[in-house]
Coordinates of C-alpha atoms in Angstrom, one line a residue:
M28 CA -9.2 -36.0 -2.7
S29 CA -6.2 -35.1 -0.6
F30 CA -4.0 -37.1 -3.1
L31 CA -5.4 -35.0 -5.9
S32 CA -4.8 -31.7 -4.1
N33 CA -1.3 -32.8 -3.2
L34 CA -0.7 -33.7 -6.9
F35 CA -1.9 -30.2 -7.9
K36 CA 0.3 -28.6 -5.3
F37 CA 3.4 -30.6 -6.3
G38 CA 6.1 -28.3 -7.5
S39 CA 3.9 -25.2 -6.9
Q40 CA 5.6 -22.1 -5.5
N41 CA 3.9 -20.6 -2.5
M42 CA 3.3 -16.9 -2.7
A43 CA 2.9 -14.0 -0.4
I44 CA 1.0 -11.0 -1.8
D45 CA 1.0 -7.5 -0.5
L46 CA -2.3 -6.4 -2.1
G47 CA -1.9 -2.6 -1.7
T48 CA -4.2 0.2 -2.7
A49 CA -1.5 1.7 -4.9
N50 CA 0.9 -1.2 -5.7
T51 CA 0.7 -5.0 -5.5
L52 CA 3.9 -6.9 -4.7
V53 CA 4.3 -10.6 -5.0
Y54 CA 6.9 -12.6 -3.0
V55 CA 7.7 -16.1 -4.1
Q56 CA 9.1 -18.7 -1.7
D57 CA 12.9 -19.0 -1.9
Q58 CA 13.0 -16.3 -4.6
G59 CA 12.0 -13.0 -2.8
I60 CA 10.0 -10.2 -4.5
V61 CA 9.4 -11.1 -8.1
L62 CA 6.7 -8.6 -9.1
N63 CA 5.9 -5.0 -8.1
E64 CA 3.2 -3.4 -10.2
P65 CA 0.5 -0.7 -9.7
S66 CA -2.9 -2.1 -8.5
V67 CA -4.7 -0.9 -11.7
V68 CA -6.9 -2.7 -14.2
A69 CA -8.0 -1.3 -17.6
I70 CA -11.4 -2.6 -18.7
E71 CA -12.5 -2.3 -22.3
T72 CA -16.2 -2.4 -23.2
I73 CA -17.0 -3.7 -26.7
N74 CA -20.7 -4.1 -27.7
G75 CA -21.6 -4.2 -24.0
I76 CA -19.2 -6.9 -23.1
K77 CA -16.4 -6.1 -20.7
R78 CA -12.9 -7.6 -20.9
V79 CA -9.6 -6.9 -19.3
K80 CA -7.4 -4.8 -21.6
A81 CA -4.4 -4.3 -19.4
V82 CA -3.2 -4.8 -15.8
G83 CA -0.4 -3.2 -13.7
D84 CA 2.1 -0.9 -15.3
D85 CA 0.3 -0.9 -18.7
A86 CA -3.0 0.0 -17.1
K87 CA -1.4 2.7 -14.9
M88 CA -0.1 4.5 -18.0
M89 CA -3.7 4.7 -19.3
M90 CA -5.1 6.4 -16.1
G91 CA -6.7 9.7 -17.0
K92 CA -6.0 9.3 -20.7
T93 CA -8.6 6.7 -21.8
P94 CA -11.3 7.0 -24.5
D95 CA -14.9 6.3 -23.5
S96 CA -14.7 2.5 -24.3
I97 CA -11.8 1.9 -21.9
E98 CA -11.9 2.5 -18.1
A99 CA -8.8 2.3 -15.8
I100 CA -10.0 1.1 -12.4
R101 CA -8.3 0.7 -9.1
P102 CA -10.1 -2.3 -7.5
L103 CA -8.9 -1.5 -4.0
R104 CA -9.9 1.6 -2.0
D105 CA -8.7 2.4 1.5
G106 CA -6.8 -0.9 1.6
V107 CA -9.8 -3.1 1.0
I108 CA -11.4 -4.5 -2.1
A109 CA -14.0 -2.2 -3.6
D110 CA -14.7 -4.2 -6.8
I111 CA -14.3 -8.0 -6.1
E112 CA -14.6 -9.2 -9.8
I113 CA -11.9 -6.8 -11.0
A114 CA -9.7 -7.6 -8.0
E115 CA -10.0 -11.3 -8.8
E116 CA -8.9 -10.7 -12.4
M117 CA -6.0 -8.7 -11.2
I118 CA -4.8 -11.4 -8.7
K119 CA -5.2 -14.0 -11.4
H120 CA -3.2 -12.0 -13.8
F121 CA -0.3 -11.5 -11.3
I122 CA -0.3 -15.2 -10.3
R123 CA -0.2 -16.2 -14.0
K124 CA 2.6 -13.7 -14.7
V125 CA 4.7 -15.1 -11.8
H126 CA 3.9 -18.8 -12.5
G127 CA 3.9 -18.7 -16.3
K128 CA 1.3 -20.3 -18.5
R129 CA 2.9 -23.7 -18.4
N130 CA 1.9 -24.3 -14.7
L131 CA -1.8 -25.0 -15.4
F132 CA -2.0 -27.5 -12.5
R133 CA -0.1 -25.6 -10.0
Y134 CA -2.2 -24.4 -7.1
P135 CA 0.0 -22.5 -4.7
E136 CA -0.6 -21.6 -1.0
I137 CA -1.1 -17.9 -0.8
V138 CA -0.6 -15.5 2.1
I139 CA -2.2 -12.1 1.6
C140 CA -1.9 -9.1 4.0
V141 CA -5.0 -7.2 5.1
P142 CA -5.4 -3.9 7.0
S143 CA -5.9 -4.3 10.7
G144 CA -9.3 -2.5 10.5
S145 CA -10.8 -5.0 7.9
T146 CA -14.2 -6.4 8.7
S147 CA -14.8 -10.1 8.4
V148 CA -16.8 -9.4 5.2
E149 CA -13.8 -7.6 3.7
K150 CA -11.4 -10.4 4.7
R151 CA -13.7 -13.0 3.2
A152 CA -13.8 -11.0 -0.1
I153 CA -10.0 -11.1 -0.2
R154 CA -9.9 -14.8 0.6
D155 CA -12.5 -15.6 -2.1
A156 CA -10.7 -13.5 -4.7
A157 CA -7.5 -15.5 -4.1
S158 CA -9.3 -18.9 -4.0
N159 CA -11.0 -18.2 -7.3
A160 CA -7.7 -17.1 -8.7
G161 CA -6.4 -20.7 -8.1
A162 CA -5.0 -20.8 -4.6
S163 CA -5.2 -24.1 -2.8
E164 CA -5.0 -22.5 0.6
V165 CA -5.3 -18.8 1.6
H166 CA -3.9 -17.4 4.8
L167 CA -4.2 -13.8 5.9
I168 CA -1.7 -11.6 7.9
L169 CA -2.4 -8.2 9.4
E170 CA -0.6 -5.4 7.6
P171 CA 1.2 -3.8 10.6
M172 CA 2.4 -7.3 11.7
A173 CA 3.8 -7.9 8.2
A174 CA 5.4 -4.5 8.1
A175 CA 7.1 -5.1 11.5
I176 CA 8.5 -8.5 10.5
G177 CA 9.8 -6.9 7.2
A178 CA 11.5 -4.1 9.2
D179 CA 13.3 -6.7 11.5
M180 CA 11.4 -5.6 14.6
P181 CA 11.4 -8.0 17.6
V182 CA 7.7 -9.1 17.2
T183 CA 8.2 -12.5 18.8
E184 CA 9.7 -11.2 22.0
P185 CA 8.0 -9.7 25.1
V186 CA 9.0 -6.2 24.0
G187 CA 6.7 -3.5 22.9
S188 CA 7.5 -1.9 19.5
M189 CA 5.5 0.5 17.4
V190 CA 5.1 0.5 13.7
V191 CA 3.5 3.1 11.5
D192 CA 2.7 1.8 8.0
I193 CA 1.7 4.6 5.6
G194 CA 0.2 3.0 2.5
G195 CA -1.8 4.3 -0.4
G196 CA -5.2 4.1 1.2
T197 CA -4.7 3.7 4.9
T198 CA -2.1 4.3 7.6
E199 CA -1.8 1.4 10.1
V200 CA -0.5 2.3 13.5
A201 CA 0.2 -0.6 15.8
V202 CA 1.9 -1.6 19.0
L203 CA 3.2 -5.2 18.8
S204 CA 4.4 -7.7 21.4
L205 CA 4.7 -11.5 21.5
R206 CA 3.4 -12.2 17.9
G207 CA 0.3 -10.2 18.5
L208 CA -1.1 -6.7 18.2
A209 CA -1.4 -5.1 21.7
Y210 CA -3.1 -2.1 20.2
T211 CA -3.9 -1.1 16.6
T212 CA -5.7 1.7 14.8
S213 CA -6.3 2.2 11.1
V214 CA -6.4 5.8 9.8
R215 CA -8.1 6.1 6.4
T216 CA -5.4 8.6 5.3
G217 CA -2.5 7.6 3.0
G218 CA -0.8 8.4 -0.2
D219 CA -4.1 8.9 -2.1
K220 CA -5.3 11.5 0.3
M221 CA -1.9 13.3 -0.1
D222 CA -2.4 13.4 -3.9
E223 CA -6.0 14.8 -3.4
A224 CA -4.7 17.4 -1.0
I225 CA -2.1 18.6 -3.6
V226 CA -4.8 18.7 -6.4
S227 CA -7.2 20.7 -4.2
Y228 CA -4.5 23.1 -3.0
V229 CA -3.4 23.9 -6.6
R230 CA -7.0 24.4 -7.7
R231 CA -7.8 26.6 -4.7
H232 CA -4.8 28.8 -4.8
H233 CA -3.9 28.9 -8.5
N234 CA -7.2 28.1 -10.4
L235 CA -5.4 25.2 -12.1
L236 CA -6.7 21.7 -12.5
I237 CA -4.0 19.0 -12.4
G238 CA -4.4 15.2 -12.7
D239 CA -3.8 12.6 -10.1
A240 CA -0.7 11.4 -11.9
T241 CA 0.8 14.9 -11.8
A242 CA 0.0 15.2 -8.1
E243 CA 1.6 11.8 -7.3
R244 CA 4.8 12.9 -9.1
I245 CA 4.9 16.1 -7.1
K246 CA 4.4 14.1 -3.9
K247 CA 7.2 11.6 -4.7
D248 CA 9.7 14.1 -6.0
Y249 CA 9.1 17.2 -3.8
G250 CA 6.8 16.0 -0.9
I251 CA 8.0 17.3 2.4
A252 CA 6.4 17.2 5.9
M253 CA 7.8 20.5 7.2
I254 CA 8.3 23.9 5.6
P255 CA 11.9 24.0 4.3
E256 CA 14.4 26.0 6.4
D257 CA 14.7 28.8 3.9
G258 CA 10.9 29.0 3.7
V259 CA 10.8 28.2 0.0
G260 CA 12.7 25.0 -1.0
E261 CA 12.8 23.7 -4.5
I262 CA 10.8 25.4 -7.3
I263 CA 8.3 23.1 -9.2
T264 CA 6.8 23.6 -12.6
L265 CA 3.2 22.4 -13.1
K266 CA 1.1 21.9 -16.2
G267 CA -2.7 21.6 -16.1
R268 CA -5.9 23.3 -17.2
D269 CA -6.7 26.9 -16.3
L270 CA -10.1 26.9 -14.7
V271 CA -10.7 30.5 -15.5
N272 CA -9.9 30.5 -19.3
G273 CA -10.3 26.8 -19.9
V274 CA -6.9 26.5 -21.7
P275 CA -3.8 24.5 -20.8
K276 CA -1.4 26.5 -18.6
E277 CA 1.9 26.2 -16.8
I278 CA 2.6 27.6 -13.3
T279 CA 5.4 27.4 -10.7
I280 CA 5.0 26.6 -7.0
N281 CA 7.6 25.9 -4.4
Q282 CA 8.2 23.2 -1.8
A283 CA 6.8 25.3 1.0
H284 CA 3.4 25.2 -0.8
V285 CA 3.6 21.4 -1.1
A286 CA 4.3 21.2 2.7
E287 CA 1.3 23.5 3.3
A288 CA -0.9 21.2 1.0
L289 CA 0.2 18.1 2.8
S290 CA -0.2 19.5 6.3
E291 CA -3.8 18.1 6.7
P292 CA -3.2 14.5 5.7
I293 CA 0.1 14.4 7.7
G294 CA -1.8 15.9 10.7
A295 CA -4.3 13.0 10.5
I296 CA -1.4 10.5 10.6
V297 CA 0.2 12.3 13.6
E298 CA -3.2 12.3 15.4
G299 CA -3.5 8.5 14.7
V300 CA 0.0 8.0 16.3
R301 CA -1.0 10.1 19.3
I302 CA -4.2 8.1 19.9
A303 CA -2.2 4.8 19.7
L304 CA 0.3 6.1 22.3
E305 CA -2.5 7.3 24.6
N306 CA -4.1 3.8 24.5
T307 CA -0.8 1.8 25.0
A308 CA -0.3 -0.1 28.3
P309 CA 2.3 1.6 30.5
E310 CA 4.8 -1.3 30.3
L311 CA 4.7 -1.3 26.5
A312 CA 4.9 2.5 26.4
A313 CA 8.1 2.3 28.4
D314 CA 9.5 -0.1 25.8
I315 CA 8.5 2.3 23.0
V316 CA 10.5 5.1 24.7
D317 CA 13.6 2.9 24.2
Q318 CA 12.7 1.2 20.9
G319 CA 11.1 4.2 19.2
I320 CA 8.7 4.3 16.3
V321 CA 9.5 2.7 12.9
L322 CA 7.9 4.1 9.7
T323 CA 7.2 1.8 6.8
G324 CA 5.2 2.1 3.5
G325 CA 5.5 4.5 0.6
G326 CA 4.4 7.5 2.7
A327 CA 7.5 7.0 4.9
L328 CA 9.5 8.4 2.0
I329 CA 8.0 11.9 2.4
R330 CA 11.0 14.0 3.4
R331 CA 11.4 15.1 7.0
L332 CA 8.3 13.1 8.1
D333 CA 10.4 11.3 10.7
E334 CA 11.7 14.6 12.0
H335 CA 8.1 16.0 12.2
L336 CA 6.9 13.0 14.1
R337 CA 9.9 13.2 16.4
E338 CA 8.9 16.8 17.3
E339 CA 5.3 16.0 17.8
T340 CA 5.8 12.9 20.0
G341 CA 9.2 13.5 21.6
L342 CA 10.1 9.8 20.8
P343 CA 12.9 8.5 18.6
V344 CA 11.5 7.9 15.0
S345 CA 13.3 6.0 12.3
V346 CA 12.4 5.0 8.7
A347 CA 12.7 1.3 7.8
E348 CA 15.6 0.3 5.5
D349 CA 13.3 -0.3 2.4
P350 CA 9.9 1.0 3.4
L351 CA 8.2 0.2 0.1
T352 CA 8.8 -3.5 0.3
C353 CA 8.6 -4.0 4.1
V354 CA 5.1 -5.4 4.0
A355 CA 5.8 -7.8 1.1
I356 CA 9.0 -9.1 2.7
G357 CA 7.3 -9.5 6.1
T358 CA 4.4 -11.4 4.5
G359 CA 6.9 -13.7 2.7
R360 CA 8.9 -14.3 5.9
A361 CA 5.8 -15.2 7.8
M362 CA 5.0 -17.8 5.1
E363 CA 8.6 -19.3 5.1
D364 CA 9.7 -19.0 8.7
P365 CA 8.1 -21.4 11.3
V366 CA 9.0 -18.8 14.0
Y367 CA 6.4 -16.4 12.5
R368 CA 3.9 -19.0 11.4
G369 CA 1.7 -18.3 14.4
V370 CA 0.8 -14.8 13.1
L371 CA -1.1 -16.1 10.1
M372 CA -4.9 -16.3 10.1
T373 CA -7.4 -18.2 8.1
A374 CA -10.3 -16.0 6.9

């Protein structure tokens, strides 16, 4: 049996997958990140039979624009699998896309990162989805640990360091030392909640209904954590449906309005950081004063967020070099480098 499994594994490329609520990144051993696509699956129903129509970029373009027979689904919510069958199809699709059709007998070893607040049931769901997608072995790594490794933080040394990973569904706040998590908390606030906050702000103040894709574009292009110094900032043009007259309409808002809209989700993230600092052991807290806080994840790209956190905590705050890929790179390094091998878990 072991001979057969070794035969199947022969020549296979081990993979590390950052299975995110918003995007899935795949890191292949000795190659780096080879795939970065949205975690979206479009399902088509014909005569009551469901089949996968599109995955990733193609499916994301369909969101909010599909006919009744097609549904664009995001199988992950708040960083965990909400629909296991569709998540399995998505993982299979990405593995095939990376490996190519020719590698029918290749069964790679896969490392997947999971939020630190995941229950054993949620971890098992992720492991089963990867196993059914063709993995010979599945290892899990906690998201904040992967983010810290990807951001070149000294996780193997007896030094306390703090990472704040702001993803699509969750924000992971963790204090790390000696290959372990000394304290971790998971705040169910991330990029999705910021999009929702923008949608509800525009609806409340301007009676205009905008889609999630429009809200996401505003967050990426104009998102700011503090009201601009001139009190206005850049001017933004929005198109959506007027809720009073029911017709399409165009309005303008400014960056100060976006900062106001984002104040609640950003406040929840700041609160999560405060709670983590309150629960940190004194010796580790002393290290954090020197080391500071490192921001990773897509949410770290919100302008002036580091400045806002610096004001709120009084600690040095920096943004990782490439916050979007930190978790995927860290997961890949944990798979490749024996130094980090101890941080991997079996579900």
